[in-house]
Amino acid sequence: MANGDVILHNKFKAELAKANIDLELATFRCYLLNGWTPNIDTDHYISDIVSNEISLAGYTAGGVTLANLAVAENDTNDRFEWDFDNPTWASLAVGTVTRAAIVHWTGVAATSAIVANIEIGTNPNGNSFTLTLGANGILFGS
């Protein structure tokens, strides 16, 4: 894997295929983590990995809620695209962040499915920290 790679988790894929998750109307959060080795087969819920959530000044446990969720039809490339604003922490202390987890938040950690994990190669430096995702979104389907 390389910096910025997005890997979808199997629980999310199944829930999406069953139409149990609305990509525009549901609540999604982004968690920052350190020391987590993702397993897309067995890491189903945020409760499975929350022990790896970072604890740095400027970061609130539970991550940030993602804003401006949108699904677009892309007829040029014959696919759909799911996108949202890049999550940002205004002033995140110096520390180690190795991954982010996008989570479908149900209000309960034990039922909040991990959507994806994203490798992070740049650690916070005490200033604003933004997880920049692809210009065409985080998920494509064709």
PDB file of C-alpha atoms in Angstrom:
ATOM      1  CA  MET A   1       0.000   0.000   0.000  1.00  0.00           C
ATOM      2  CA  ALA A   2       1.041   3.563  -0.600  1.00  0.00           C
ATOM      3  CA  ASN A   3       0.229   6.868   1.063  1.00  0.00           C
ATOM      4  CA  GLY A   4      -3.387   7.771   0.359  1.00  0.00           C
ATOM      5  CA  ASP A   5      -4.503   4.315  -0.764  1.00  0.00           C
ATOM      6  CA  VAL A   6      -8.132   3.649   0.143  1.00  0.00           C
ATOM      7  CA  ILE A   7      -9.072   0.058   0.993  1.00  0.00           C
ATOM      8  CA  LEU A   8     -12.763  -0.785   1.399  1.00  0.00           C
ATOM      9  CA  HIS A   9     -13.771  -3.180   4.190  1.00  0.00           C
ATOM     10  CA  ASN A  10     -15.902  -6.232   3.428  1.00  0.00           C
ATOM     11  CA  LYS A  11     -18.613  -5.503   6.019  1.00  0.00           C
ATOM     12  CA  PHE A  12     -19.245  -2.139   4.340  1.00  0.00           C
ATOM     13  CA  LYS A  13     -19.344  -3.715   0.862  1.00  0.00           C
ATOM     14  CA  ALA A  14     -21.974  -6.208   2.033  1.00  0.00           C
ATOM     15  CA  GLU A  15     -24.082  -3.570   3.807  1.00  0.00           C
ATOM     16  CA  LEU A  16     -23.942  -1.307   0.748  1.00  0.00           C
ATOM     17  CA  ALA A  17     -24.990  -4.160  -1.561  1.00  0.00           C
ATOM     18  CA  LYS A  18     -27.932  -4.919   0.771  1.00  0.00           C
ATOM     19  CA  ALA A  19     -28.986  -1.237   0.543  1.00  0.00           C
ATOM     20  CA  ASN A  20     -28.496  -0.830   4.315  1.00  0.00           C
ATOM     21  CA  ILE A  21     -26.356   2.292   3.942  1.00  0.00           C
ATOM     22  CA  ASP A  22     -27.373   5.546   2.223  1.00  0.00           C
ATOM     23  CA  LEU A  23     -24.179   7.260   1.076  1.00  0.00           C
ATOM     24  CA  GLU A  24     -25.779  10.722   1.058  1.00  0.00           C
ATOM     25  CA  LEU A  25     -28.094  10.665   4.071  1.00  0.00           C
ATOM     26  CA  ALA A  26     -26.254   8.520   6.631  1.00  0.00           C
ATOM     27  CA  THR A  27     -23.687   9.881   9.076  1.00  0.00           C
ATOM     28  CA  PHE A  28     -20.030   9.104   8.413  1.00  0.00           C
ATOM     29  CA  ARG A  29     -17.002   9.913  10.556  1.00  0.00           C
ATOM     30  CA  CYS A  30     -13.268   9.944  10.016  1.00  0.00           C
ATOM     31  CA  TYR A  31     -11.056   8.569  12.795  1.00  0.00           C
ATOM     32  CA  LEU A  32      -7.279   8.980  12.990  1.00  0.00           C
ATOM     33  CA  LEU A  33      -5.333   5.944  14.155  1.00  0.00           C
ATOM     34  CA  ASN A  34      -1.861   4.731  15.009  1.00  0.00           C
ATOM     35  CA  GLY A  35      -0.570   1.171  15.364  1.00  0.00           C
ATOM     36  CA  TRP A  36      -3.448  -0.494  13.523  1.00  0.00           C
ATOM     37  CA  THR A  37      -2.792  -3.223  10.979  1.00  0.00           C
ATOM     38  CA  PRO A  38      -6.096  -3.381   9.076  1.00  0.00           C
ATOM     39  CA  ASN A  39      -7.823  -6.649   8.295  1.00  0.00           C
ATOM     40  CA  ILE A  40     -10.701  -6.022   5.875  1.00  0.00           C
ATOM     41  CA  ASP A  41     -12.113  -9.472   6.645  1.00  0.00           C
ATOM     42  CA  THR A  42     -12.328  -9.214  10.434  1.00  0.00           C
ATOM     43  CA  ASP A  43     -12.283  -5.488  11.308  1.00  0.00           C
ATOM     44  CA  HIS A  44     -16.003  -4.857  10.899  1.00  0.00           C
ATOM     45  CA  TYR A  45     -16.888  -2.095  13.367  1.00  0.00           C
ATOM     46  CA  ILE A  46     -15.131   0.895  14.890  1.00  0.00           C
ATOM     47  CA  SER A  47     -15.332  -0.890  18.259  1.00  0.00           C
ATOM     48  CA  ASP A  48     -12.881  -3.466  16.818  1.00  0.00           C
ATOM     49  CA  ILE A  49     -10.144  -0.854  16.364  1.00  0.00           C
ATOM     50  CA  VAL A  50     -10.980   2.124  18.597  1.00  0.00           C
ATOM     51  CA  SER A  51      -8.108   1.187  20.930  1.00  0.00           C
ATOM     52  CA  ASN A  52      -5.806   2.444  18.148  1.00  0.00           C
ATOM     53  CA  GLU A  53      -7.407   5.896  17.986  1.00  0.00           C
ATOM     54  CA  ILE A  54      -4.864   8.660  18.499  1.00  0.00           C
ATOM     55  CA  SER A  55      -4.767  10.853  21.583  1.00  0.00           C
ATOM     56  CA  LEU A  56      -3.246  14.166  20.556  1.00  0.00           C
ATOM     57  CA  ALA A  57      -4.098  17.760  21.431  1.00  0.00           C
ATOM     58  CA  GLY A  58      -6.485  19.097  18.804  1.00  0.00           C
ATOM     59  CA  TYR A  59      -8.110  15.691  18.215  1.00  0.00           C
ATOM     60  CA  THR A  60     -11.415  14.709  19.809  1.00  0.00           C
ATOM     61  CA  ALA A  61     -12.110  11.024  20.369  1.00  0.00           C
ATOM     62  CA  GLY A  62     -14.717   9.838  17.907  1.00  0.00           C
ATOM     63  CA  GLY A  63     -13.170  11.630  14.939  1.00  0.00           C
ATOM     64  CA  VAL A  64     -14.884  14.244  12.818  1.00  0.00           C
ATOM     65  CA  THR A  65     -18.222  14.011  11.058  1.00  0.00           C
ATOM     66  CA  LEU A  66     -17.881  14.142   7.293  1.00  0.00           C
ATOM     67  CA  ALA A  67     -19.678  16.983   5.519  1.00  0.00           C
ATOM     68  CA  ASN A  68     -21.277  17.478   2.115  1.00  0.00           C
ATOM     69  CA  LEU A  69     -21.772  13.832   1.226  1.00  0.00           C
ATOM     70  CA  ALA A  70     -22.632  13.458  -2.448  1.00  0.00           C
ATOM     71  CA  VAL A  71     -23.161  10.692  -4.966  1.00  0.00           C
ATOM     72  CA  ALA A  72     -22.769  11.724  -8.602  1.00  0.00           C
ATOM     73  CA  GLU A  73     -23.502   9.959 -11.848  1.00  0.00           C
ATOM     74  CA  ASN A  74     -20.500  10.190 -14.153  1.00  0.00           C
ATOM     75  CA  ASP A  75     -21.688   9.328 -17.667  1.00  0.00           C
ATOM     76  CA  THR A  76     -18.319  10.131 -19.233  1.00  0.00           C
ATOM     77  CA  ASN A  77     -16.603   7.364 -17.254  1.00  0.00           C
ATOM     78  CA  ASP A  78     -19.730   5.188 -16.875  1.00  0.00           C
ATOM     79  CA  ARG A  79     -19.674   5.070 -13.087  1.00  0.00           C
ATOM     80  CA  PHE A  80     -20.962   6.629  -9.890  1.00  0.00           C
ATOM     81  CA  GLU A  81     -18.713   8.589  -7.532  1.00  0.00           C
ATOM     82  CA  TRP A  82     -19.091   9.102  -3.774  1.00  0.00           C
ATOM     83  CA  ASP A  83     -17.401  12.170  -2.352  1.00  0.00           C
ATOM     84  CA  PHE A  84     -17.355  14.441   0.699  1.00  0.00           C
ATOM     85  CA  ASP A  85     -15.305  17.349   2.004  1.00  0.00           C
ATOM     86  CA  ASN A  86     -11.762  16.497   3.060  1.00  0.00           C
ATOM     87  CA  PRO A  87     -11.765  16.029   6.856  1.00  0.00           C
ATOM     88  CA  THR A  88      -9.680  18.662   8.648  1.00  0.00           C
ATOM     89  CA  TRP A  89      -8.414  19.196  12.172  1.00  0.00           C
ATOM     90  CA  ALA A  90      -7.704  22.894  12.793  1.00  0.00           C
ATOM     91  CA  SER A  91      -4.667  22.437  15.027  1.00  0.00           C
ATOM     92  CA  LEU A  92      -3.422  18.892  15.516  1.00  0.00           C
ATOM     93  CA  ALA A  93      -0.414  18.416  17.795  1.00  0.00           C
ATOM     94  CA  VAL A  94       2.800  16.825  16.593  1.00  0.00           C
ATOM     95  CA  GLY A  95       2.453  13.052  16.732  1.00  0.00           C
ATOM     96  CA  THR A  96       2.200   9.828  14.781  1.00  0.00           C
ATOM     97  CA  VAL A  97      -0.821   9.050  12.612  1.00  0.00           C
ATOM     98  CA  THR A  98      -0.523   6.002  10.370  1.00  0.00           C
ATOM     99  CA  ARG A  99      -4.097   5.479   9.143  1.00  0.00           C
ATOM    100  CA  ALA A 100      -7.521   6.974   8.919  1.00  0.00           C
ATOM    101  CA  ALA A 101     -10.747   5.004   9.112  1.00  0.00           C
ATOM    102  CA  ILE A 102     -13.956   6.153   7.462  1.00  0.00           C
ATOM    103  CA  VAL A 103     -16.890   4.815   9.481  1.00  0.00           C
ATOM    104  CA  HIS A 104     -20.651   4.609   8.899  1.00  0.00           C
ATOM    105  CA  TRP A 105     -21.723   6.029  12.260  1.00  0.00           C
ATOM    106  CA  THR A 106     -24.928   4.530  13.722  1.00  0.00           C
ATOM    107  CA  GLY A 107     -24.549   6.120  17.152  1.00  0.00           C
ATOM    108  CA  VAL A 108     -23.133   2.898  18.628  1.00  0.00           C
ATOM    109  CA  ALA A 109     -19.499   1.868  18.107  1.00  0.00           C
ATOM    110  CA  ALA A 110     -20.366  -1.852  18.046  1.00  0.00           C
ATOM    111  CA  THR A 111     -22.684  -1.380  15.028  1.00  0.00           C
ATOM    112  CA  SER A 112     -20.790   1.370  13.181  1.00  0.00           C
ATOM    113  CA  ALA A 113     -19.236  -0.354  10.162  1.00  0.00           C
ATOM    114  CA  ILE A 114     -15.748   0.541   8.964  1.00  0.00           C
ATOM    115  CA  VAL A 115     -16.116   1.764   5.382  1.00  0.00           C
ATOM    116  CA  ALA A 116     -12.451   2.053   4.503  1.00  0.00           C
ATOM    117  CA  ASN A 117      -8.966   2.509   5.824  1.00  0.00           C
ATOM    118  CA  ILE A 118      -6.561   5.018   4.341  1.00  0.00           C
ATOM    119  CA  GLU A 119      -2.800   4.930   4.733  1.00  0.00           C
ATOM    120  CA  ILE A 120      -1.299   8.219   5.931  1.00  0.00           C
ATOM    121  CA  GLY A 121       2.321   9.044   5.220  1.00  0.00           C
ATOM    122  CA  THR A 122       2.535  12.566   6.670  1.00  0.00           C
ATOM    123  CA  ASN A 123       2.320  13.150  10.404  1.00  0.00           C
ATOM    124  CA  PRO A 124       0.729  16.250  11.941  1.00  0.00           C
ATOM    125  CA  ASN A 125       3.141  19.103  12.664  1.00  0.00           C
ATOM    126  CA  GLY A 126       1.100  21.173  15.114  1.00  0.00           C
ATOM    127  CA  ASN A 127      -0.810  23.084  12.428  1.00  0.00           C
ATOM    128  CA  SER A 128      -3.937  22.340  10.437  1.00  0.00           C
ATOM    129  CA  PHE A 129      -4.103  18.684   9.345  1.00  0.00           C
ATOM    130  CA  THR A 130      -6.229  17.720   6.331  1.00  0.00           C
ATOM    131  CA  LEU A 131      -6.811  14.260   4.941  1.00  0.00           C
ATOM    132  CA  THR A 132      -6.884  14.983   1.211  1.00  0.00           C
ATOM    133  CA  LEU A 133      -8.841  12.443  -0.782  1.00  0.00           C
ATOM    134  CA  GLY A 134      -8.995  11.941  -4.546  1.00  0.00           C
ATOM    135  CA  ALA A 135     -10.536  14.742  -6.606  1.00  0.00           C
ATOM    136  CA  ASN A 136     -13.215  12.330  -7.901  1.00  0.00           C
ATOM    137  CA  GLY A 137     -14.198  10.988  -4.508  1.00  0.00           C
ATOM    138  CA  ILE A 138     -13.384   8.037  -2.314  1.00  0.00           C
ATOM    139  CA  LEU A 139     -15.532   5.382  -3.991  1.00  0.00           C
ATOM    140  CA  PHE A 140     -16.284   4.676  -7.649  1.00  0.00           C
ATOM    141  CA  GLY A 141     -18.669   2.061  -8.964  1.00  0.00           C
ATOM    142  CA  SER A 142     -19.340   0.894 -12.460  1.00  0.00           C
TER     143      SER A 142
END
